Amino acid sequence: MTTPYYIIYEERLRKNLKLIKHVSEEADVKIIMAFKANALWKTFPIIKEYISSSTASSVNEMKLSLEFLGDDVHTYCPVYTSENFPVFLDGSSHITFNSLSQFLKFYPLVEQFNASEKGKKVSCGLRVNPHCSVIETDIYNPCIPGSRFGVNADSLPDTLPEGLEGFHFHALCESSSYDLEKVLDAFFTQFSKWIPQIKWLNMGGGHLMTRKDYDVDHLINLLKGIHKKYPHLQLIMEPGSAFTWQTGDLVTEVLDIVEDAGIKTAIIDASFACHMPDCLEMPYRPNILEASSDEKEDNVYRLGGNSCLSGDYVGYWSFDKPLKEGDRLTLLDMNHYTTVKTNMFNGIQHPSIWLQPIEGDAILLREFNYDDYKHRMD
């Protein structure tokens, strides 16, 4: 296969999905897929065998679920408009509002919709902010001071407005069950008096239950404890990364080696800015299959992307031998928050996307060309 290319492994994907379904059944929690982490719809037939519910933060994500995954769509947007809200009403099962003002503005439309002969009813929720921060990187922390997400407890009336049936919080990012426990303690301390008034609680995303060191049993027991205390409450979780954690890689090729101020940079045929933007935003350094765990001063490189952005580089990695032009490097765990965030800065070609089935040869899911760049500006 010609580099660069993403490759997704069906066997690894199914392993994650089996664990997620196990948690869902054992803890009596609805687990829904967050498209913001992965929207590779050509893999949805596999996902649909295990989970068919989703969370959407845009009309496009909602439409993608309705077409390829399922019609149980839980929508949350920081803000709705008079133009897009009727579209969300038609396609969503649940709609969560970021503020009381947005709920009060649009709930009359929900009432009309639910009273019509559409054949379904939409359940409304409100995002709340427990202000319990367990995330170190501010760009991914919705609970920092001044956050634009969710309503504080001291802003809620003692009796919730008619039509509010659920609470939603999101305070995690690739976090553990013990992090969730901390957030839940903060949430119930602040919001427990309203629990008898609601029907469901959406605990948002960031539950990295498919990570090797995640304590799945602790999570299940934690959720069972909530059921025991609040048996009327439906529990919902919407992890993103957990679905596709360590299910795909990005394979690249070294095109050149440059050196300045004693720093060796291996320039590859992919771009961090275009194809791995989380590496710059988070930031983080992905693992490379061919890299060495030993620190070898003579064979230390950073990787440079092939865009003209000065900061399109990440590093450093050590290798058993010097890198040279033509060497292939496999950047691991490049499926979640990767393919969904790619861009066409500089008009740089997207990597192709492949699926490796459990048996047989890899299948090409998507290949990109000039028309993809040209027509995005049509």
Coordinates of N, CA, C and O in Angstrom, one line a residue, residues 294-375:
D294 N 15.0 2.5 24.2 CA 16.3 3.0 24.7 C 16.6 4.4 24.2 O 16.2 4.7 23.1
E295 N 17.2 5.2 25.0 CA 17.6 6.5 24.6 C 19.0 6.4 23.9 O 20.0 6.2 24.6
K296 N 19.1 6.6 22.6 CA 20.3 6.5 21.9 C 20.6 7.9 21.3 O 19.9 8.3 20.3
E297 N 21.6 8.6 21.8 CA 21.8 10.0 21.5 C 22.1 10.1 20.0 O 21.8 11.1 19.4
D298 N 22.7 9.1 19.4 CA 23.1 9.2 18.0 C 21.9 9.0 17.0 O 22.0 9.3 15.9
N299 N 20.8 8.4 17.5 CA 19.7 8.0 16.7 C 18.4 8.6 17.2 O 17.4 8.0 17.3
V300 N 18.4 9.9 17.6 CA 17.3 10.6 18.1 C 16.8 11.6 17.1 O 17.5 12.4 16.5
Y301 N 15.5 11.5 16.8 CA 14.9 12.3 15.8 C 13.5 12.9 16.3 O 12.8 12.2 17.1
R302 N 13.2 14.0 15.8 CA 11.8 14.4 15.8 C 11.3 14.2 14.4 O 12.0 14.1 13.4
L303 N 9.9 14.2 14.3 CA 9.3 14.0 13.0 C 8.7 15.3 12.6 O 8.1 16.0 13.3
G304 N 9.0 15.6 11.3 CA 8.5 16.8 10.7 C 7.4 16.5 9.7 O 7.6 15.6 8.8
G305 N 6.3 17.2 9.7 CA 5.3 17.0 8.7 C 5.6 17.7 7.4 O 6.6 18.4 7.3
N306 N 4.8 17.4 6.4 CA 5.1 17.9 5.0 C 4.3 19.1 4.6 O 4.1 19.4 3.5
S307 N 3.8 19.9 5.7 CA 3.1 21.1 5.4 C 4.1 22.3 5.6 O 5.2 22.1 6.1
C308 N 3.7 23.5 5.2 CA 4.6 24.6 5.4 C 4.4 25.3 6.7 O 5.0 26.4 7.0
L309 N 3.6 24.8 7.6 CA 3.5 25.3 9.0 C 4.8 25.1 9.8 O 5.2 23.9 9.9
S310 N 5.4 26.1 10.3 CA 6.6 26.0 11.0 C 6.6 25.0 12.2 O 7.5 24.3 12.4
G311 N 5.4 25.0 12.8 CA 5.3 24.1 14.0 C 4.8 22.7 13.7 O 4.3 22.0 14.6
D312 N 4.8 22.3 12.4 CA 4.3 21.0 12.0 C 5.4 19.9 12.3 O 6.0 19.4 11.4
Y313 N 5.7 19.7 13.6 CA 6.6 18.7 14.0 C 6.3 18.3 15.4 O 5.7 19.0 16.2
V314 N 6.7 17.0 15.7 CA 6.6 16.5 17.1 C 7.8 15.7 17.3 O 8.4 15.1 16.4
G315 N 8.2 15.6 18.5 CA 9.4 14.7 18.9 C 9.7 14.8 20.3 O 9.1 15.6 21.0
Y316 N 10.6 13.9 20.8 CA 11.6 13.2 20.0 C 11.4 11.7 20.2 O 10.8 11.2 21.2
W317 N 12.0 10.9 19.2 CA 12.0 9.4 19.4 C 13.4 8.9 19.1 O 14.2 9.5 18.4
S318 N 13.7 7.8 19.7 CA 15.0 7.1 19.5 C 14.8 5.9 18.7 O 13.7 5.2 18.7
F319 N 15.8 5.6 17.9 CA 15.7 4.4 17.0 C 17.0 3.6 17.1 O 18.1 4.1 17.5
D320 N 16.9 2.3 16.9 CA 18.0 1.4 17.0 C 19.1 1.7 16.0 O 20.3 1.4 16.2
K321 N 18.7 2.3 14.9 CA 19.7 2.6 13.9 C 19.3 3.9 13.2 O 18.1 4.3 13.3
P322 N 20.2 4.6 12.5 CA 19.8 5.9 11.9 C 18.7 5.7 10.9 O 18.6 4.7 10.2
L323 N 17.8 6.7 10.9 CA 16.7 6.7 9.9 C 17.3 7.1 8.6 O 18.3 7.9 8.5
K324 N 16.7 6.6 7.5 CA 17.1 7.0 6.2 C 15.8 7.1 5.3 O 14.7 6.7 5.6
E325 N 16.0 7.8 4.2 CA 14.9 8.0 3.2 C 14.4 6.6 2.8 O 15.1 5.7 2.5
G326 N 13.1 6.5 2.8 CA 12.4 5.3 2.4 C 12.0 4.4 3.6 O 11.2 3.5 3.4
D327 N 12.5 4.7 4.8 CA 12.0 4.0 6.0 C 10.5 4.2 6.3 O 10.1 5.4 6.1
R328 N 9.8 3.2 6.6 CA 8.4 3.3 7.0 C 8.3 3.4 8.5 O 8.9 2.6 9.2
L329 N 7.4 4.3 8.9 CA 7.2 4.5 10.4 C 5.7 4.3 10.6 O 4.8 4.9 9.9
T330 N 5.3 3.5 11.6 CA 3.9 3.3 12.0 C 3.6 4.0 13.2 O 4.0 3.7 14.3
L331 N 2.8 5.1 13.1 CA 2.3 5.9 14.2 C 1.1 5.2 14.8 O 0.0 5.1 14.1
L332 N 1.2 4.8 16.0 CA 0.1 3.9 16.6 C -1.0 4.7 17.1 O -0.9 5.9 17.5
D333 N -2.2 4.0 17.2 CA -3.4 4.6 17.8 C -3.9 5.9 17.1 O -4.1 6.9 17.7
M334 N -4.0 5.8 15.8 CA -4.4 6.9 15.0 C -5.8 6.7 14.3 O -5.9 6.9 13.1
N335 N -6.8 6.4 15.1 CA -8.1 6.3 14.6 C -9.0 7.3 15.3 O -9.6 8.2 14.7
H336 N -9.1 7.2 16.7 CA -10.0 8.1 17.4 C -9.4 9.6 17.3 O -8.2 9.8 17.5
Y337 N -10.3 10.5 17.2 CA -9.9 12.0 17.1 C -8.8 12.2 16.1 O -8.0 13.2 16.3
T338 N -8.7 11.4 15.1 CA -7.7 11.6 14.0 C -8.4 11.8 12.7 O -8.4 12.9 12.1
T339 N -8.9 10.7 12.1 CA -9.5 10.8 10.8 C -10.6 11.8 10.8 O -10.8 12.5 9.8
V340 N -11.3 12.0 11.9 CA -12.4 12.9 11.9 C -12.0 14.4 12.0 O -12.8 15.3 11.7
K341 N -10.7 14.6 12.3 CA -10.2 16.0 12.5 C -9.3 16.4 11.4 O -8.7 17.5 11.4
T342 N -9.1 15.6 10.3 CA -8.1 15.9 9.3 C -8.6 17.2 8.5 O -9.8 17.5 8.5
N343 N -7.7 17.9 7.9 CA -8.0 19.0 7.1 C -7.2 19.1 5.9 O -6.2 18.3 5.7
M344 N -7.5 20.0 5.0 CA -6.8 20.1 3.7 C -5.9 21.4 3.6 O -5.7 22.0 2.6
F345 N -5.4 21.8 4.8 CA -4.4 22.9 4.8 C -3.3 22.6 3.8 O -2.8 21.5 3.7
N346 N -2.9 23.6 3.0 CA -1.8 23.5 2.0 C -2.3 22.6 0.8 O -1.5 22.3 -0.1
G347 N -3.5 22.1 0.8 CA -3.9 21.2 -0.2 C -3.3 19.9 -0.2 O -3.2 19.1 -1.2
I348 N -2.7 19.6 1.0 CA -2.0 18.3 1.1 C -2.9 17.1 1.1 O -4.0 17.1 1.7
Q349 N -2.5 16.1 0.3 CA -3.3 14.9 0.1 C -3.6 14.2 1.4 O -2.7 14.0 2.2
H350 N -4.9 13.8 1.6 CA -5.2 13.0 2.7 C -4.6 11.6 2.5 O -4.6 11.1 1.4
P351 N -4.3 11.0 3.7 CA -3.9 9.5 3.6 C -5.1 8.7 3.1 O -6.3 9.1 3.5
S352 N -4.9 7.6 2.4 CA -6.0 6.7 2.1 C -6.4 6.0 3.4 O -5.7 6.0 4.4
I353 N -7.6 5.4 3.4 CA -8.1 4.7 4.6 C -8.4 3.3 4.3 O -9.1 3.0 3.3
W354 N -7.9 2.3 5.1 CA -8.0 0.9 4.8 C -8.6 0.2 6.0 O -8.4 0.7 7.2
L355 N -9.3 -0.9 5.8 CA -9.8 -1.7 6.8 C -9.2 -3.1 6.7 O -9.3 -3.7 5.6
Q356 N -8.6 -3.6 7.8 CA -8.0 -4.9 7.8 C -9.0 -5.8 8.4 O -9.2 -5.8 9.7
P357 N -9.8 -6.7 7.6 CA -10.7 -7.6 8.2 C -10.0 -8.7 9.0 O -8.8 -8.8 8.9
I358 N -10.8 -9.4 9.8 CA -10.2 -10.5 10.6 C -9.5 -11.5 9.7 O -8.5 -12.1 10.1
E359 N -10.1 -11.8 8.6 CA -9.6 -12.7 7.6 C -9.5 -12.0 6.3 O -10.3 -11.3 5.9
G360 N -8.4 -12.3 5.5 CA -8.3 -11.8 4.2 C -7.5 -10.5 4.1 O -6.9 -10.0 5.1
D361 N -7.4 -10.0 2.9 CA -6.6 -8.8 2.6 C -7.3 -7.6 3.0 O -8.5 -7.5 3.2
A362 N -6.5 -6.5 3.2 CA -7.0 -5.2 3.6 C -7.9 -4.7 2.5 O -7.7 -4.9 1.3
I363 N -8.9 -3.9 2.9 CA -9.9 -3.4 2.0 C -9.8 -1.9 2.0 O -9.8 -1.2 3.0
L364 N -9.7 -1.3 0.8 CA -9.6 0.1 0.7 C -11.0 0.7 0.9 O -12.0 0.4 0.2
L365 N -11.1 1.6 1.9 CA -12.4 2.3 2.2 C -12.5 3.6 1.5 O -13.6 4.0 1.2
R366 N -11.4 4.3 1.4 CA -11.4 5.7 0.8 C -10.0 6.1 0.3 O -9.0 5.9 1.0
E367 N -10.0 6.6 -0.9 CA -8.8 7.2 -1.4 C -9.1 8.6 -1.9 O -10.2 8.9 -2.5
F368 N -8.2 9.5 -1.7 CA -8.5 11.0 -1.9 C -7.7 11.4 -3.1 O -6.6 10.9 -3.5
N369 N -8.2 12.5 -3.8 CA -7.5 13.0 -5.0 C -7.8 14.5 -5.1 O -8.4 15.1 -4.2
Y370 N -7.3 15.1 -6.2 CA -7.4 16.6 -6.3 C -8.8 17.1 -6.2 O -9.1 18.2 -5.7
D371 N -9.8 16.3 -6.8 CA -11.2 16.7 -6.7 C -11.7 16.9 -5.3 O -12.5 17.8 -5.1
D372 N -11.2 16.1 -4.4 CA -11.6 16.3 -3.0 C -11.2 17.7 -2.4 O -11.9 18.3 -1.7
Y373 N -10.0 18.1 -2.8 CA -9.5 19.4 -2.4 C -10.3 20.5 -3.2 O -10.7 21.5 -2.6
K374 N -10.4 20.4 -4.5 CA -11.1 21.4 -5.3 C -12.5 21.6 -4.9 O -13.0 22.7 -4.7
H375 N -13.3 20.5 -4.7 CA -14.7 20.7 -4.6 C -15.2 21.1 -3.2 O -16.3 21.4 -2.9

